[in-house]
Amino acid sequence: MGDLKLCCLGLSHKTAPVEIREKYAFKGDEIENALLQMNSISSVEECIILSTCNRVEIYFTSRASNPFKEIYEFLIERKSATVEEINQFFYKKEQKEAIKHGFYVASSLDSMVVGEPQIVGQFKDAFQTAKELGTIGTVMCRFCETALKVSKRVRTETGISKNAVSISFAAVELAKKIFGNFSGKKVAIIGAGEMAELAVKHLLSNGVSEVFVVNRTFERAVKLAEEFGGKPFPLTELNTVLQAVDIVISSTGAPGYVLTPENVVPVFEKRKNSPMFFIDIAVPRDIDPALNEVEGLYVYDIDDLNEVVKANIEERLRAAEIAKRIIEEYVDRFIKWLKELEVAPLIAELKEKAETIRKTEIEKRLSKLNLTAQQTQEVENLTRVIINKLLHQPITSVRKKAAEEERNQVVQIFREIFGLGKE
């Protein structure tokens, strides 16, 4: 029997186009069926499947000399895979590389957007499914628990998820810097567009109290307003809306400026110069940048937001470098634990042998000593303490050596010294 290996066979957005990721994805009940089928493979001891829109990864433990052979066969049978396709799009990782990769994935360092939070929930779901089906045991449970622990520490200590990396989130972050919080704040969306709509959704989820939708086509305004639970207005009532709101997101198809100092400043003065935040997502721009020259008016266009996103991505990449050092620390600990685990049966065997000898000798002697119950208990305790102290050093050493050197050689020497049976 070979050494236990923790392996990963997978593909991701880095190695495979979307049509290949779709082909190999496991969804819904398919994951459960696949896990149970894979767990019945003779060379697989434990297994878990992580399947998201950006990756399909199979983590498993095996003692086979070629641990991937039967997983290939599983994919060929279940997903109509070809060996050429697997070789082209899948990566194979063993032991340290597999463990490190899993920790990177759970910490979002391998995600399309570094620092994105969804992967943590997806990793937890995969772990829970495998646990409920009983396809994982001591090693994979420890692996998943450690991966999630690493992920939490990375997010807490590096702030890798802190800065926005989408235009819509960046707009919300900028608004937060101006208003602090959105309690009681109102937002107007002028025109329509995916990014503008996303920004409004993010603002609502962050506490904005009311949404006004302004559109040249009133029916469109009504439809959008229903989506956000807001109020619709035709473009002719824009000035009325401006007096009521604190944040304006504009994304029209107008050929020129929709908001200029001429129509905004009078409204601003009626608001007693209460700050207003304008997000211009339109190209060509909807909002005259001259508004920025008025104290209390803040205008950001698509280039400004892109600069914020770019800076935040760079910040996340710097955080990722710190995260890698944290992960290395946990990888080394896990490898050490895995090696020590391999000598656990040997240690149990030694303890059992020592206990058998102790009991045999005690039974021989106690019957001749005519001791009281209390004295008998003292002798029992004394002999157990002696056994524990005698075994402490060799057990500590074999655990240490198993983590540092070739396990098989260490086990063989240990068995010879203590007269234990062969593996």
Short mmCIF file of C-alpha atoms in Angstrom, two decimals:
data_model
loop_
_atom_site.label_atom_id
_atom_site.label_comp_id
_atom_site.label_asym_id
_atom_site.label_seq_id
_atom_site.Cartn_x
_atom_site.Cartn_y
_atom_site.Cartn_z
CA MET A 1 0.00 0.00 0.00
CA GLY A 2 1.42 3.38 -1.00
CA ASP A 3 1.47 6.64 0.90
CA LEU A 4 -1.78 8.56 1.17
CA LYS A 5 -2.01 11.36 -1.40
CA LEU A 6 -4.39 14.29 -1.49
CA CYS A 7 -5.06 15.08 -5.17
CA CYS A 8 -6.92 17.59 -7.29
CA LEU A 9 -8.10 17.13 -10.86
CA GLY A 10 -9.81 20.22 -12.23
CA LEU A 11 -10.32 22.91 -14.81
CA SER A 12 -11.09 26.59 -14.39
CA HIS A 13 -11.54 29.87 -16.21
CA LYS A 14 -7.76 29.92 -16.52
CA THR A 15 -7.54 26.66 -18.44
CA ALA A 16 -10.86 26.08 -20.23
CA PRO A 17 -13.39 28.15 -22.21
CA VAL A 18 -16.95 28.43 -20.98
CA GLU A 19 -18.33 25.68 -23.28
CA ILE A 20 -15.87 23.19 -21.77
CA ARG A 21 -16.64 24.34 -18.22
CA GLU A 22 -20.35 23.89 -18.99
CA LYS A 23 -19.76 20.37 -20.28
CA TYR A 24 -17.96 19.21 -17.12
CA ALA A 25 -20.06 21.13 -14.57
CA PHE A 26 -21.97 19.11 -11.95
CA LYS A 27 -25.29 20.69 -11.03
CA GLY A 28 -28.02 19.91 -8.52
CA ASP A 29 -28.59 16.22 -7.88
CA GLU A 30 -25.84 15.38 -10.35
CA ILE A 31 -23.21 16.31 -7.75
CA GLU A 32 -24.62 13.83 -5.24
CA ASN A 33 -24.82 11.03 -7.78
CA ALA A 34 -21.32 11.77 -9.03
CA LEU A 35 -19.87 11.88 -5.52
CA LEU A 36 -21.41 8.54 -4.59
CA GLN A 37 -20.23 6.95 -7.83
CA MET A 38 -16.72 8.31 -7.41
CA ASN A 39 -16.59 7.24 -3.78
CA SER A 40 -17.23 3.65 -4.91
CA ILE A 41 -14.03 3.66 -6.98
CA SER A 42 -11.63 1.27 -5.28
CA SER A 43 -8.62 3.61 -5.32
CA VAL A 44 -10.56 6.63 -3.98
CA GLU A 45 -10.76 6.89 -0.19
CA GLU A 46 -12.45 10.30 0.16
CA CYS A 47 -13.76 12.78 -2.41
CA ILE A 48 -15.40 16.17 -2.82
CA ILE A 49 -16.55 18.07 -5.94
CA LEU A 50 -16.42 21.85 -6.24
CA SER A 51 -18.46 22.94 -9.27
CA THR A 52 -19.07 26.64 -10.00
CA CYS A 53 -19.48 28.67 -13.19
CA ASN A 54 -15.73 29.26 -13.24
CA ARG A 55 -14.33 25.91 -12.13
CA VAL A 56 -14.92 22.19 -11.76
CA GLU A 57 -12.54 20.53 -9.34
CA ILE A 58 -12.42 17.05 -7.84
CA TYR A 59 -10.42 16.73 -4.64
CA PHE A 60 -9.79 13.19 -3.46
CA THR A 61 -7.42 11.01 -1.46
CA SER A 62 -5.84 7.84 -2.78
CA ARG A 63 -2.95 5.45 -2.16
CA ALA A 64 -2.76 4.30 -5.79
CA SER A 65 0.51 4.72 -7.69
CA ASN A 66 -1.49 6.50 -10.43
CA PRO A 67 -4.32 8.13 -8.46
CA PHE A 68 -5.79 9.95 -11.49
CA LYS A 69 -6.32 6.90 -13.72
CA GLU A 70 -9.73 5.91 -12.39
CA ILE A 71 -10.90 9.54 -12.11
CA TYR A 72 -10.15 9.88 -15.82
CA GLU A 73 -12.28 6.79 -16.46
CA PHE A 74 -15.04 8.25 -14.29
CA LEU A 75 -15.08 11.46 -16.39
CA ILE A 76 -14.99 9.52 -19.64
CA GLU A 77 -18.01 7.48 -18.56
CA ARG A 78 -19.98 10.26 -16.89
CA LYS A 79 -19.13 13.30 -19.04
CA SER A 80 -18.26 11.69 -22.38
CA ALA A 81 -14.78 13.08 -21.92
CA THR A 82 -11.82 12.18 -24.08
CA VAL A 83 -8.28 11.73 -22.81
CA GLU A 84 -7.16 14.45 -25.23
CA GLU A 85 -9.72 16.87 -23.81
CA ILE A 86 -8.74 16.07 -20.22
CA ASN A 87 -5.05 16.50 -21.04
CA GLN A 88 -5.74 19.82 -22.76
CA PHE A 89 -8.01 21.50 -20.22
CA PHE A 90 -7.51 19.81 -16.83
CA TYR A 91 -4.75 20.28 -14.30
CA LYS A 92 -3.49 17.53 -12.00
CA LYS A 93 -2.07 18.35 -8.60
CA GLU A 94 -0.81 16.14 -5.77
CA GLN A 95 -0.01 16.69 -2.10
CA LYS A 96 1.52 20.09 -1.44
CA GLU A 97 0.45 21.54 -4.80
CA ALA A 98 -3.11 20.22 -4.42
CA ILE A 99 -3.39 21.46 -0.84
CA LYS A 100 -2.01 24.88 -1.74
CA HIS A 101 -4.34 25.13 -4.72
CA GLY A 102 -7.37 24.31 -2.56
CA PHE A 103 -6.39 26.99 -0.06
CA TYR A 104 -5.89 29.51 -2.91
CA VAL A 105 -9.34 28.67 -4.30
CA ALA A 106 -11.12 29.00 -0.94
CA SER A 107 -9.33 32.32 -0.34
CA SER A 108 -10.39 33.59 -3.82
CA LEU A 109 -6.79 34.00 -4.98
CA ASP A 110 -7.58 31.77 -7.97
CA SER A 111 -10.87 33.50 -8.79
CA MET A 112 -11.53 35.50 -11.95
CA VAL A 113 -11.89 38.54 -9.69
CA VAL A 114 -9.39 38.15 -6.85
CA GLY A 115 -11.09 38.72 -3.51
CA GLU A 116 -14.64 37.94 -4.69
CA PRO A 117 -16.74 36.58 -1.81
CA GLN A 118 -18.96 33.99 -3.56
CA ILE A 119 -16.33 31.25 -3.63
CA VAL A 120 -16.39 30.89 0.17
CA GLY A 121 -20.08 29.96 0.14
CA GLN A 122 -19.56 27.64 -2.82
CA PHE A 123 -16.68 25.91 -1.04
CA LYS A 124 -18.78 25.52 2.12
CA ASP A 125 -21.67 24.04 0.12
CA ALA A 126 -19.37 21.50 -1.56
CA PHE A 127 -17.94 20.54 1.85
CA GLN A 128 -21.39 20.18 3.41
CA THR A 129 -22.70 18.04 0.54
CA ALA A 130 -19.75 15.65 0.74
CA LYS A 131 -20.06 15.47 4.53
CA GLU A 132 -23.78 14.67 4.40
CA LEU A 133 -23.20 11.93 1.82
CA GLY A 134 -20.32 10.49 3.82
CA THR A 135 -17.82 10.71 0.95
CA ILE A 136 -15.24 12.47 3.11
CA GLY A 137 -13.54 11.46 6.32
CA THR A 138 -10.68 12.58 8.53
CA VAL A 139 -8.35 13.92 5.84
CA MET A 140 -10.76 15.77 3.57
CA CYS A 141 -12.71 17.17 6.54
CA ARG A 142 -9.49 18.58 7.93
CA PHE A 143 -8.55 19.87 4.47
CA CYS A 144 -11.87 21.70 3.98
CA GLU A 145 -11.97 23.07 7.52
CA THR A 146 -8.42 24.37 7.16
CA ALA A 147 -9.18 25.89 3.73
CA LEU A 148 -12.12 27.82 5.20
CA LYS A 149 -10.06 28.87 8.21
CA VAL A 150 -7.31 30.14 5.89
CA SER A 151 -9.89 31.97 3.79
CA LYS A 152 -11.29 33.75 6.83
CA ARG A 153 -7.84 34.77 8.03
CA VAL A 154 -6.85 36.03 4.56
CA ARG A 155 -9.97 38.20 4.32
CA THR A 156 -9.59 39.49 7.86
CA GLU A 157 -5.87 40.24 7.79
CA THR A 158 -5.34 41.40 4.21
CA GLY A 159 -8.62 43.17 3.42
CA ILE A 160 -8.53 41.45 0.03
CA SER A 161 -12.30 41.84 -0.47
CA LYS A 162 -12.49 45.35 0.90
CA ASN A 163 -12.16 47.50 -2.23
CA ALA A 164 -14.73 47.49 -5.04
CA VAL A 165 -13.67 46.08 -8.40
CA SER A 166 -16.80 46.79 -10.44
CA ILE A 167 -18.03 50.11 -11.77
CA SER A 168 -21.32 49.83 -9.91
CA PHE A 169 -19.68 48.98 -6.57
CA ALA A 170 -17.06 51.70 -7.08
CA ALA A 171 -19.85 54.25 -7.49
CA VAL A 172 -21.37 53.14 -4.18
CA GLU A 173 -18.00 53.34 -2.43
CA LEU A 174 -17.44 56.88 -3.66
CA ALA A 175 -20.90 57.90 -2.51
CA LYS A 176 -20.15 56.44 0.93
CA LYS A 177 -17.09 58.67 1.21
CA ILE A 178 -19.32 61.71 0.69
CA PHE A 179 -22.37 60.77 2.75
CA GLY A 180 -20.91 58.37 5.32
CA ASN A 181 -24.07 56.26 5.27
CA PHE A 182 -27.19 56.22 3.12
CA SER A 183 -29.80 56.45 5.82
CA GLY A 184 -32.56 58.75 4.55
CA LYS A 185 -30.78 59.39 1.25
CA LYS A 186 -32.67 59.33 -2.06
CA VAL A 187 -31.34 58.38 -5.47
CA ALA A 188 -32.45 59.21 -9.02
CA ILE A 189 -31.61 57.13 -12.03
CA ILE A 190 -31.82 58.97 -15.35
CA GLY A 191 -32.06 56.79 -18.44
CA ALA A 192 -31.31 53.10 -18.28
CA GLY A 193 -28.37 50.77 -18.55
CA GLU A 194 -27.10 47.65 -16.85
CA MET A 195 -24.36 49.38 -14.84
CA ALA A 196 -26.70 52.15 -13.70
CA GLU A 197 -29.31 49.62 -12.62
CA LEU A 198 -26.68 47.62 -10.73
CA ALA A 199 -25.47 50.75 -8.98
CA VAL A 200 -29.04 51.52 -7.86
CA LYS A 201 -29.44 47.96 -6.56
CA HIS A 202 -26.20 48.28 -4.58
CA LEU A 203 -27.30 51.64 -3.18
CA LEU A 204 -30.65 50.18 -2.10
CA SER A 205 -28.92 47.23 -0.42
CA ASN A 206 -26.70 49.75 1.40
CA GLY A 207 -29.61 51.67 2.89
CA VAL A 208 -30.79 54.27 0.33
CA SER A 209 -34.38 55.00 1.26
CA GLU A 210 -36.06 55.89 -2.03
CA VAL A 211 -35.52 55.64 -5.79
CA PHE A 212 -36.79 58.01 -8.49
CA VAL A 213 -36.66 56.82 -12.10
CA VAL A 214 -36.53 59.43 -14.86
CA ASN A 215 -36.76 58.45 -18.50
CA ARG A 216 -37.60 60.11 -21.80
CA THR A 217 -39.96 57.17 -22.41
CA PHE A 218 -42.30 57.25 -19.44
CA GLU A 219 -43.43 53.62 -19.87
CA ARG A 220 -39.80 52.56 -19.44
CA ALA A 221 -39.57 54.69 -16.30
CA VAL A 222 -42.68 52.99 -14.92
CA LYS A 223 -41.25 49.52 -15.58
CA LEU A 224 -37.91 50.32 -13.93
CA ALA A 225 -39.60 52.01 -10.98
CA GLU A 226 -41.65 48.87 -10.36
CA GLU A 227 -38.43 46.85 -10.32
CA PHE A 228 -36.87 49.07 -7.65
CA GLY A 229 -40.04 49.85 -5.77
CA GLY A 230 -39.52 53.52 -6.77
CA LYS A 231 -41.38 56.40 -8.39
CA PRO A 232 -41.42 57.06 -12.17
CA PHE A 233 -41.05 60.51 -13.74
CA PRO A 234 -40.87 61.79 -17.33
CA LEU A 235 -37.72 63.68 -18.32
CA THR A 236 -39.70 66.92 -18.33
CA GLU A 237 -39.91 66.70 -14.52
CA LEU A 238 -36.17 66.29 -14.04
CA ASN A 239 -35.75 69.52 -12.04
CA THR A 240 -38.45 68.46 -9.60
CA VAL A 241 -36.65 65.17 -9.04
CA LEU A 242 -33.26 66.87 -8.58
CA GLN A 243 -34.62 68.88 -5.67
CA ALA A 244 -35.63 65.71 -3.87
CA VAL A 245 -32.59 63.46 -4.31
CA ASP A 246 -29.01 63.32 -3.00
CA ILE A 247 -27.51 60.92 -5.55
CA VAL A 248 -28.00 61.00 -9.33
CA ILE A 249 -26.96 58.19 -11.64
CA SER A 250 -27.22 59.12 -15.29
CA SER A 251 -26.99 56.75 -18.23
CA THR A 252 -28.98 58.17 -21.16
CA GLY A 253 -28.28 57.97 -24.88
CA ALA A 254 -28.46 61.74 -25.25
CA PRO A 255 -25.93 63.30 -27.65
CA GLY A 256 -25.10 66.17 -25.25
CA TYR A 257 -25.17 67.12 -21.56
CA VAL A 258 -28.46 66.48 -19.77
CA LEU A 259 -27.29 68.09 -16.53
CA THR A 260 -25.47 71.41 -16.69
CA PRO A 261 -24.74 74.26 -14.26
CA GLU A 262 -27.72 76.09 -15.77
CA ASN A 263 -30.28 73.50 -14.68
CA VAL A 264 -28.52 72.03 -11.62
CA VAL A 265 -27.14 75.05 -9.73
CA PRO A 266 -30.57 76.74 -9.21
CA VAL A 267 -31.88 73.44 -7.82
CA PHE A 268 -28.79 73.11 -5.64
CA GLU A 269 -29.38 76.54 -4.17
CA LYS A 270 -33.01 75.67 -3.40
CA ARG A 271 -31.66 72.64 -1.53
CA LYS A 272 -29.68 75.10 0.61
CA ASN A 273 -26.45 73.71 -0.87
CA SER A 274 -27.01 70.23 0.56
CA PRO A 275 -24.34 67.96 -1.12
CA MET A 276 -25.26 66.12 -4.31
CA PHE A 277 -23.38 63.19 -5.84
CA PHE A 278 -23.54 62.59 -9.61
CA ILE A 279 -22.44 59.38 -11.31
CA ASP A 280 -22.18 59.72 -15.08
CA ILE A 281 -22.02 56.29 -16.70
CA ALA A 282 -23.07 57.53 -20.16
CA VAL A 283 -20.81 57.82 -23.20
CA PRO A 284 -21.04 60.50 -24.47
CA ARG A 285 -21.33 62.01 -21.02
CA ASP A 286 -24.67 63.24 -19.63
CA ILE A 287 -23.28 65.55 -16.95
CA ASP A 288 -21.25 68.66 -17.58
CA PRO A 289 -17.95 68.29 -15.62
CA ALA A 290 -18.15 72.03 -14.88
CA LEU A 291 -20.54 71.03 -12.07
CA ASN A 292 -17.50 69.75 -10.20
CA GLU A 293 -16.36 73.33 -9.77
CA VAL A 294 -19.35 74.07 -7.55
CA GLU A 295 -18.61 73.31 -3.91
CA GLY A 296 -20.96 70.61 -2.66
CA LEU A 297 -21.48 69.02 -6.09
CA TYR A 298 -19.46 65.87 -6.82
CA VAL A 299 -19.33 64.47 -10.37
CA TYR A 300 -17.67 61.22 -11.36
CA ASP A 301 -17.71 59.91 -14.92
CA ILE A 302 -16.96 56.44 -16.28
CA ASP A 303 -13.21 57.15 -16.51
CA ASP A 304 -13.10 58.26 -12.87
CA LEU A 305 -14.84 55.05 -11.84
CA ASN A 306 -12.52 52.97 -14.00
CA GLU A 307 -9.54 54.58 -12.28
CA VAL A 308 -11.03 53.69 -8.89
CA VAL A 309 -11.58 50.10 -10.04
CA LYS A 310 -8.05 49.87 -11.45
CA ALA A 311 -6.53 51.16 -8.20
CA ASN A 312 -8.65 48.74 -6.19
CA ILE A 313 -7.62 45.78 -8.34
CA GLU A 314 -3.97 46.70 -7.78
CA GLU A 315 -4.69 46.91 -4.05
CA ARG A 316 -6.25 43.43 -4.12
CA LEU A 317 -3.22 42.03 -5.95
CA ARG A 318 -0.96 43.47 -3.27
CA ALA A 319 -3.19 41.88 -0.64
CA ALA A 320 -2.95 38.59 -2.54
CA GLU A 321 0.83 38.58 -2.10
CA ILE A 322 0.37 38.85 1.68
CA ALA A 323 -2.29 36.14 1.50
CA LYS A 324 0.12 33.76 -0.23
CA ARG A 325 2.49 33.97 2.73
CA ILE A 326 -0.37 33.14 5.12
CA ILE A 327 -1.38 30.19 2.94
CA GLU A 328 2.18 28.80 2.81
CA GLU A 329 2.14 28.67 6.59
CA TYR A 330 -1.05 26.58 6.62
CA VAL A 331 0.12 24.32 3.78
CA ASP A 332 3.25 23.39 5.74
CA ARG A 333 1.17 22.67 8.85
CA PHE A 334 -1.25 20.52 6.90
CA ILE A 335 1.51 18.49 5.23
CA LYS A 336 3.07 17.88 8.66
CA TRP A 337 -0.30 16.76 10.07
CA LEU A 338 -0.87 14.47 7.08
CA LYS A 339 2.48 12.76 7.57
CA GLU A 340 1.90 12.35 11.29
CA LEU A 341 -1.50 10.85 10.51
CA GLU A 342 0.20 8.12 8.54
CA VAL A 343 1.98 6.82 11.66
CA ALA A 344 -1.15 6.99 13.84
CA PRO A 345 -1.98 3.26 13.34
CA LEU A 346 1.62 2.39 14.25
CA ILE A 347 1.42 4.40 17.47
CA ALA A 348 -1.92 2.83 18.34
CA GLU A 349 -0.40 -0.62 17.81
CA LEU A 350 2.51 0.18 20.12
CA LYS A 351 0.20 1.48 22.84
CA GLU A 352 -1.99 -1.59 22.56
CA LYS A 353 1.04 -3.89 22.88
CA ALA A 354 2.33 -1.99 25.91
CA GLU A 355 -1.11 -2.13 27.56
CA THR A 356 -1.39 -5.85 26.91
CA ILE A 357 2.00 -6.46 28.57
CA ARG A 358 1.09 -4.24 31.50
CA LYS A 359 -2.22 -6.00 32.10
CA THR A 360 -0.70 -9.47 31.80
CA GLU A 361 2.06 -8.71 34.31
CA ILE A 362 -0.31 -6.97 36.73
CA GLU A 363 -2.68 -9.93 36.74
CA LYS A 364 0.22 -12.31 37.45
CA ARG A 365 1.55 -10.29 40.39
CA LEU A 366 -1.53 -8.81 42.03
CA SER A 367 -3.03 -12.15 43.00
CA LYS A 368 0.09 -12.86 45.12
CA LEU A 369 0.19 -9.50 46.90
CA ASN A 370 -3.19 -9.52 48.63
CA LEU A 371 -3.65 -5.75 48.20
CA THR A 372 -6.67 -3.67 49.15
CA ALA A 373 -8.83 -2.16 46.39
CA GLN A 374 -7.18 1.22 46.93
CA GLN A 375 -3.69 -0.26 46.78
CA THR A 376 -4.62 -2.17 43.63
CA GLN A 377 -5.78 1.06 42.01
CA GLU A 378 -2.50 2.74 42.99
CA VAL A 379 -0.52 -0.02 41.32
CA GLU A 380 -2.71 0.24 38.20
CA ASN A 381 -2.14 3.98 38.03
CA LEU A 382 1.58 3.67 38.72
CA THR A 383 2.14 1.17 35.91
CA ARG A 384 0.11 3.28 33.47
CA VAL A 385 2.21 6.34 34.31
CA ILE A 386 5.42 4.36 33.77
CA ILE A 387 4.18 3.07 30.40
CA ASN A 388 3.11 6.55 29.29
CA LYS A 389 6.43 8.10 30.27
CA LEU A 390 8.42 5.36 28.60
CA LEU A 391 6.48 5.67 25.34
CA HIS A 392 6.29 9.46 25.25
CA GLN A 393 9.71 10.05 23.75
CA PRO A 394 9.62 7.35 21.05
CA ILE A 395 6.09 8.38 20.01
CA THR A 396 7.10 12.03 19.80
CA SER A 397 10.17 11.08 17.77
CA VAL A 398 8.32 8.89 15.30
CA ARG A 399 5.76 11.64 14.66
CA LYS A 400 8.54 14.14 14.08
CA LYS A 401 10.53 11.81 11.85
CA ALA A 402 7.44 10.88 9.84
CA ALA A 403 6.98 14.55 9.06
CA GLU A 404 10.61 15.09 8.12
CA GLU A 405 11.73 11.90 6.43
CA GLU A 406 10.54 9.00 4.36
CA ARG A 407 7.66 7.48 6.25
CA ASN A 408 8.23 3.86 5.22
CA GLN A 409 11.82 3.78 6.48
CA VAL A 410 10.83 5.32 9.80
CA VAL A 411 7.97 2.87 10.27
CA GLN A 412 10.18 -0.12 9.49
CA ILE A 413 12.84 0.90 12.05
CA PHE A 414 10.17 1.60 14.65
CA ARG A 415 8.57 -1.80 14.13
CA GLU A 416 11.92 -3.56 14.48
CA ILE A 417 12.82 -1.71 17.68
CA PHE A 418 9.52 -2.45 19.41
CA GLY A 419 8.89 -5.87 17.91
CA LEU A 420 5.65 -4.91 16.19
CA GLY A 421 4.07 -6.88 13.35
CA LYS A 422 4.56 -5.99 9.70
CA GLU A 423 2.16 -3.55 7.98
#
